[in-house]
Short mmCIF file of C-alpha atoms in Angstrom, two decimals:
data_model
loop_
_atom_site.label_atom_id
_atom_site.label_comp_id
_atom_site.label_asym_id
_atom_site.label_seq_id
_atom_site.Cartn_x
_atom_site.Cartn_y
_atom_site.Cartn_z
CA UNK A 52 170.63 -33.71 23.20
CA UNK A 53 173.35 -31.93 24.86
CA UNK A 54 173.63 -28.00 24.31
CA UNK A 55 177.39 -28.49 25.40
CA UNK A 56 179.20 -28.58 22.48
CA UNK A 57 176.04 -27.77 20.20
CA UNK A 58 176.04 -25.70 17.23
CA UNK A 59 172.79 -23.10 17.67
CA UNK A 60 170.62 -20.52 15.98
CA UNK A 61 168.59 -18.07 17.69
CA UNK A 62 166.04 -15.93 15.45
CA UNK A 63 165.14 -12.52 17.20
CA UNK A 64 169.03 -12.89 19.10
CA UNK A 65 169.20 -9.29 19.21
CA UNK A 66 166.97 -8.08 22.50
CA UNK A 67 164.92 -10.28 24.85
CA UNK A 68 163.88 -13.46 24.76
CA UNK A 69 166.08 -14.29 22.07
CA UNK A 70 169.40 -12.49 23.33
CA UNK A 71 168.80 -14.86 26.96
CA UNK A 72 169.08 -17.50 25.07
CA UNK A 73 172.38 -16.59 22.80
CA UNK A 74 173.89 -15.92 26.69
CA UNK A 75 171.98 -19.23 28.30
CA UNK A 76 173.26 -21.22 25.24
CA UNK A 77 176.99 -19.98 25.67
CA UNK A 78 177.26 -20.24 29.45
CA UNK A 79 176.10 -23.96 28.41
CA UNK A 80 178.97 -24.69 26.52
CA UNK A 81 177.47 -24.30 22.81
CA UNK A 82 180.78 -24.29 20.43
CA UNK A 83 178.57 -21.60 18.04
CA UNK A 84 176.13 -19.64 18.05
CA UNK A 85 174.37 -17.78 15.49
CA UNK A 86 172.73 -15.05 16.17
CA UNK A 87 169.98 -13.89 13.51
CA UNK A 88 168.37 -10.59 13.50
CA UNK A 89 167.01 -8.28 10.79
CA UNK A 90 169.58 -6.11 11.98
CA UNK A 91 172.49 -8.32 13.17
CA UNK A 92 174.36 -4.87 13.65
CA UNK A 93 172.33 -4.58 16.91
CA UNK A 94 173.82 -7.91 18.32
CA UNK A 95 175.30 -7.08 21.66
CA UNK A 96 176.77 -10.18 22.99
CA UNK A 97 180.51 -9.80 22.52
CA UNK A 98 181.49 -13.36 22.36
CA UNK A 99 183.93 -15.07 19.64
CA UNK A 100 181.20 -17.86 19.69
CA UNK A 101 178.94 -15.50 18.57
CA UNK A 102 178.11 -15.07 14.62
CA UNK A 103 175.60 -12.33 13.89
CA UNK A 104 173.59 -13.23 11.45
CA UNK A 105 170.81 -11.47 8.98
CA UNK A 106 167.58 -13.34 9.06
CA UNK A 107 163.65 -11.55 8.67
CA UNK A 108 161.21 -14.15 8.96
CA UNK A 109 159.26 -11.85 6.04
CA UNK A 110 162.47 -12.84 3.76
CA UNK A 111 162.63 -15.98 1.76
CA UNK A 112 166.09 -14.54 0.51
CA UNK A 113 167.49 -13.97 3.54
CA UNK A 114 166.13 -17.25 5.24
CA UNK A 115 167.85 -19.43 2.37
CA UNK A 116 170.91 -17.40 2.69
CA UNK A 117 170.86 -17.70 6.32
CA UNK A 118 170.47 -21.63 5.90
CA UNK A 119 173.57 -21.71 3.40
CA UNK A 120 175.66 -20.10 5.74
CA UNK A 121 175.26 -22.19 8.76
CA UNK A 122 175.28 -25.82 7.85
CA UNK A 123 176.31 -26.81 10.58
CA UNK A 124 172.93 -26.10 12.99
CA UNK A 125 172.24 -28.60 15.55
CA UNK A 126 169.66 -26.72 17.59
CA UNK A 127 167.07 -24.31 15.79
CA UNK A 128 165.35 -21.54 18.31
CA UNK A 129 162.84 -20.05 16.25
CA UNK A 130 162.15 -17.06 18.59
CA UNK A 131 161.72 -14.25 16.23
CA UNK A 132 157.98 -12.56 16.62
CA UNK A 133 155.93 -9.56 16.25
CA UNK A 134 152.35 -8.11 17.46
CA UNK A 135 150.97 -5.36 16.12
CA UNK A 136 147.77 -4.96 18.29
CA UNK A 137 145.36 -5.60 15.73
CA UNK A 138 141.83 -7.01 16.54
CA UNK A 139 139.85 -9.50 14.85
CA UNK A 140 137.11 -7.29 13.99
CA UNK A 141 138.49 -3.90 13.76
CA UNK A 142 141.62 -4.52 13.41
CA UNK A 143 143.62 -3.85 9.60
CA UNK A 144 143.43 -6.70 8.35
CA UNK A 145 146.98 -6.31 6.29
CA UNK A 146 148.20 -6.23 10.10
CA UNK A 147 146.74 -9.51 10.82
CA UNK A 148 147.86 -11.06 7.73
CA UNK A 149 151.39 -10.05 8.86
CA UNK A 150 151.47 -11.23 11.76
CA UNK A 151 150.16 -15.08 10.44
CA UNK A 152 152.73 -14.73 7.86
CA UNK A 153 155.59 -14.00 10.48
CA UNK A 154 154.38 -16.41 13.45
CA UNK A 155 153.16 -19.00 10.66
CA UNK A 156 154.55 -18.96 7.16
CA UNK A 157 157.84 -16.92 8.34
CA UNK A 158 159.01 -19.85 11.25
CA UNK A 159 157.55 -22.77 9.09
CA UNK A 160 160.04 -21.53 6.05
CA UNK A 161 162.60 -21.58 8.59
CA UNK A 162 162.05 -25.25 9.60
CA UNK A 163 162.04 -26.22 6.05
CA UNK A 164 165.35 -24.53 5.30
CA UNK A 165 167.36 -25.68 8.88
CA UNK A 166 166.09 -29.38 8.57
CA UNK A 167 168.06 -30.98 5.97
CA UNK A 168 171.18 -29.23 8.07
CA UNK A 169 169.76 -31.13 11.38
CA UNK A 170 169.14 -34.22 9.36
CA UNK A 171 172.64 -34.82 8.42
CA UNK A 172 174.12 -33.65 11.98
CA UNK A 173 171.97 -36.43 13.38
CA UNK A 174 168.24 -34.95 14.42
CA UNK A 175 169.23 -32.11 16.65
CA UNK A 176 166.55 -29.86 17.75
CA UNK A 177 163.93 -27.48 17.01
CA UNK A 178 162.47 -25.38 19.46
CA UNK A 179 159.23 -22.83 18.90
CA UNK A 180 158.57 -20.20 21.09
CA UNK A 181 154.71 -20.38 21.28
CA UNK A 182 153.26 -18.18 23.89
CA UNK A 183 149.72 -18.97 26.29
CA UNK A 184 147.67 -16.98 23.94
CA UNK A 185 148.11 -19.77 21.33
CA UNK A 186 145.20 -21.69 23.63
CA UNK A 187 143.35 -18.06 24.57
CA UNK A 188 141.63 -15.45 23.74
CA UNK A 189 141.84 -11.83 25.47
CA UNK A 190 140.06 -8.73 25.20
CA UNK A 191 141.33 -6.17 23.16
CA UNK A 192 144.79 -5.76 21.41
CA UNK A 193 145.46 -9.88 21.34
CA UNK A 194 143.15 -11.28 19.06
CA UNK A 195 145.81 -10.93 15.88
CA UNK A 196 148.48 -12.49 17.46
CA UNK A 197 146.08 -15.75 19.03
CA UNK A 198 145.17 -16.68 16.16
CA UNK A 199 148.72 -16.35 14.43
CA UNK A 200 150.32 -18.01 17.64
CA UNK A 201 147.61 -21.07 17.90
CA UNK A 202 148.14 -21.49 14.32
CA UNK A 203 152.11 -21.55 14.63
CA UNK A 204 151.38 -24.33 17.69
CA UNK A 205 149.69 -26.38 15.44
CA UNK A 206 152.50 -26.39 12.94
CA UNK A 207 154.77 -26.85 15.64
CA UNK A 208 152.76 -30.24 16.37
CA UNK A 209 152.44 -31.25 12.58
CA UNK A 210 156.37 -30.73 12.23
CA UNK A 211 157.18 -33.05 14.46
CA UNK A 212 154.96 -35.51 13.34
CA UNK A 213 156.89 -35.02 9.92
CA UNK A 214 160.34 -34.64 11.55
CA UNK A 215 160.33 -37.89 13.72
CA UNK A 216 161.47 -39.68 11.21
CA UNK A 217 164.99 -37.89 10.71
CA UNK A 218 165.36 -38.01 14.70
CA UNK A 219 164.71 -34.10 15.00
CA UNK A 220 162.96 -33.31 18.70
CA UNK A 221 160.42 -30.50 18.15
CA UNK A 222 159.52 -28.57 20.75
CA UNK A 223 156.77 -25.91 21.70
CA UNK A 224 157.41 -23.22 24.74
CA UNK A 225 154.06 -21.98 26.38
CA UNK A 226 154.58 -18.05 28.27
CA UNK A 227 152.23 -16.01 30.09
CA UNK A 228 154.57 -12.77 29.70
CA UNK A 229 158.28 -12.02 29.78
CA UNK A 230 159.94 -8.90 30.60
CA UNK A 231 160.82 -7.66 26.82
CA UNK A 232 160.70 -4.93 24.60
CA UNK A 233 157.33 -6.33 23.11
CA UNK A 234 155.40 -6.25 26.42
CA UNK A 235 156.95 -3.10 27.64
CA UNK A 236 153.12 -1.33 27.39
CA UNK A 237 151.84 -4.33 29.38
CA UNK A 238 151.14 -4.21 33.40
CA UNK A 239 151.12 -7.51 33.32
CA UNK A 240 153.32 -10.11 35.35
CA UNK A 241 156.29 -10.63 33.66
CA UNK A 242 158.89 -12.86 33.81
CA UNK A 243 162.64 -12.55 33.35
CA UNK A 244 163.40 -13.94 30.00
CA UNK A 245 166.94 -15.29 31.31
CA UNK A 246 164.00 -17.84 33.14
CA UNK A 247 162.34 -18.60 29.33
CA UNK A 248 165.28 -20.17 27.94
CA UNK A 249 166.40 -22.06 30.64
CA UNK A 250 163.34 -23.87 30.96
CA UNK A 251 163.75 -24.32 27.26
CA UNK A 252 167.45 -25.72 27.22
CA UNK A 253 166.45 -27.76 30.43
CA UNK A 254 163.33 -29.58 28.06
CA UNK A 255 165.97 -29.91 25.45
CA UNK A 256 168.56 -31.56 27.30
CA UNK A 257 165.00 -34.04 28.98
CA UNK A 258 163.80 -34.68 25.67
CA UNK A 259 160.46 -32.38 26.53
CA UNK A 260 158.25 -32.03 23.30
CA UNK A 261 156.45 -29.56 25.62
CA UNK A 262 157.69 -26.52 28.11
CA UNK A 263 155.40 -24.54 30.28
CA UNK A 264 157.66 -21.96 31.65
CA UNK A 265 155.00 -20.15 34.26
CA UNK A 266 151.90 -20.28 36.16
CA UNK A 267 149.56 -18.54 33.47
CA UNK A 268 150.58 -21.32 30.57
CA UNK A 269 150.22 -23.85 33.25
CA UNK A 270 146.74 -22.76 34.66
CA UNK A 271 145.14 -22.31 30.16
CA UNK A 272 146.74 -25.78 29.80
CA UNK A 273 145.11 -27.74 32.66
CA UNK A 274 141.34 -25.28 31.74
CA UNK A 275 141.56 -26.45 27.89
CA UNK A 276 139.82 -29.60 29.09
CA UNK A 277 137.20 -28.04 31.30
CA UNK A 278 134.52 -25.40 30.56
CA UNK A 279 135.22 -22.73 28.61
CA UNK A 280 133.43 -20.45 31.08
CA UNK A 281 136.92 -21.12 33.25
CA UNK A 282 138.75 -18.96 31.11
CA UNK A 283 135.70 -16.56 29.37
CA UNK A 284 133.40 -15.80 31.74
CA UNK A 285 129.49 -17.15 31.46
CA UNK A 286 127.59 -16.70 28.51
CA UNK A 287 125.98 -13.49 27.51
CA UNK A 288 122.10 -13.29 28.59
CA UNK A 289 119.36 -12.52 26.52
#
């Protein structure tokens, strides 16, 4: 599809990944953008294009609201996330419900509301920004949000299975780490999220069900099919 022209909504628009793709879409040529937040007040790109927009993921309300407002969606960035640091085995385990009902439940209820609007403009586009760790596991402070984030790439797959039909293209984006607000504890590499969405809006535009933005996602990809010891280590001895 072409993002010139395109009518867009960006979950998480305020900060980050989200807010370089409100700016990537409008230097595109999108005629409208909406830009959903939990606090839309904290918007910051001043652009008549630009509708803030209150959407929280945690919010069935707000999500159905948010889908009777704009109608007119042609491209759905579901962008919006959260990680609260929680471990498998010690973590609280109200944390790592949370974050499965934000990455999972929250996004899915967003596809469900957006794709009758996509349906009638013709298919559009969905995109889900997944993240490396929905293919690995790391030590400490990650295991909440794999799970939650493999689980959310596996809906992302079974959606467009069930969204073919209506001509939607459903895409997942794969990220080691981008330079946000969310990974500002991390030493990490980072990326510059300005890079995130433009690999994103390039796969759109190529028909890409499939985006790996960086050398980490590209590197867990290509070891999925190998031994596991590639990304883990050897087994423990007895």
């Amino acid at each position: 599809m072409n993002i010139a022209g395109s009518v867009a909504l960006v979950t998480g628009a305020n900060r980050g990944i989200g807010r370089s793709f409100v700016e990537e879409l409008l230097n595109r040529g999108a005629e409208r953008v909406y830009a959903a937040a939990r606090r839309p007040e904290t918007v910051s790109v001043s652009d008549p294009r630009v509708t803030p927009l209150f959407l929280d993921l945690l919010n069935e309300e707000s999500i159905a609201d948010a889908a009777a407002v704009a109608q007119d969606v042609t491209l759905l960035v579901n962008n919006a996330g959260i990680t609260t640091g929680a471990d498998l085995l010690s973590g609280n385990l109200d944390d790592i419900r949370r974050e499965l009902e934000t990455h999972l439940f929250g996004n899915l209820r967003v596809i469900r509301s957006f794709a009758p609007a996509l349906a009638a403009h013709g298919g559009g586009a969905i995109v889900n920004i997944l993240s490396v760790l929905s293919w690995v596991a790391t030590p400490q402070g990650s295991g909440s949000y794999s799970v939650s984030k493999a689980a959310e790439w596996n809906m992302t797959n079974g959606v467009r299975i069930e969204l073919a039909g209506q001509g939607t293209l459903v895409q997942g984006v794969h990220l080691g780490a981008a330079d946000t607000d969310m990974m500002a504890g991390s030493d990490a590499p980072k990326i510059d999220p300005l890079d995130v969405a433009r690999a994103s809006l390039d796969g759109v535009q190529n028909n890409l069900l499939e985006v790996l933005v960086d050398e980490p996602s590209r590197f867990v990809k290509a070891a999925l099919s190998g031994d596991p010891s590639q990304l883990y280590g050897p087994a423990p001895t007895r």
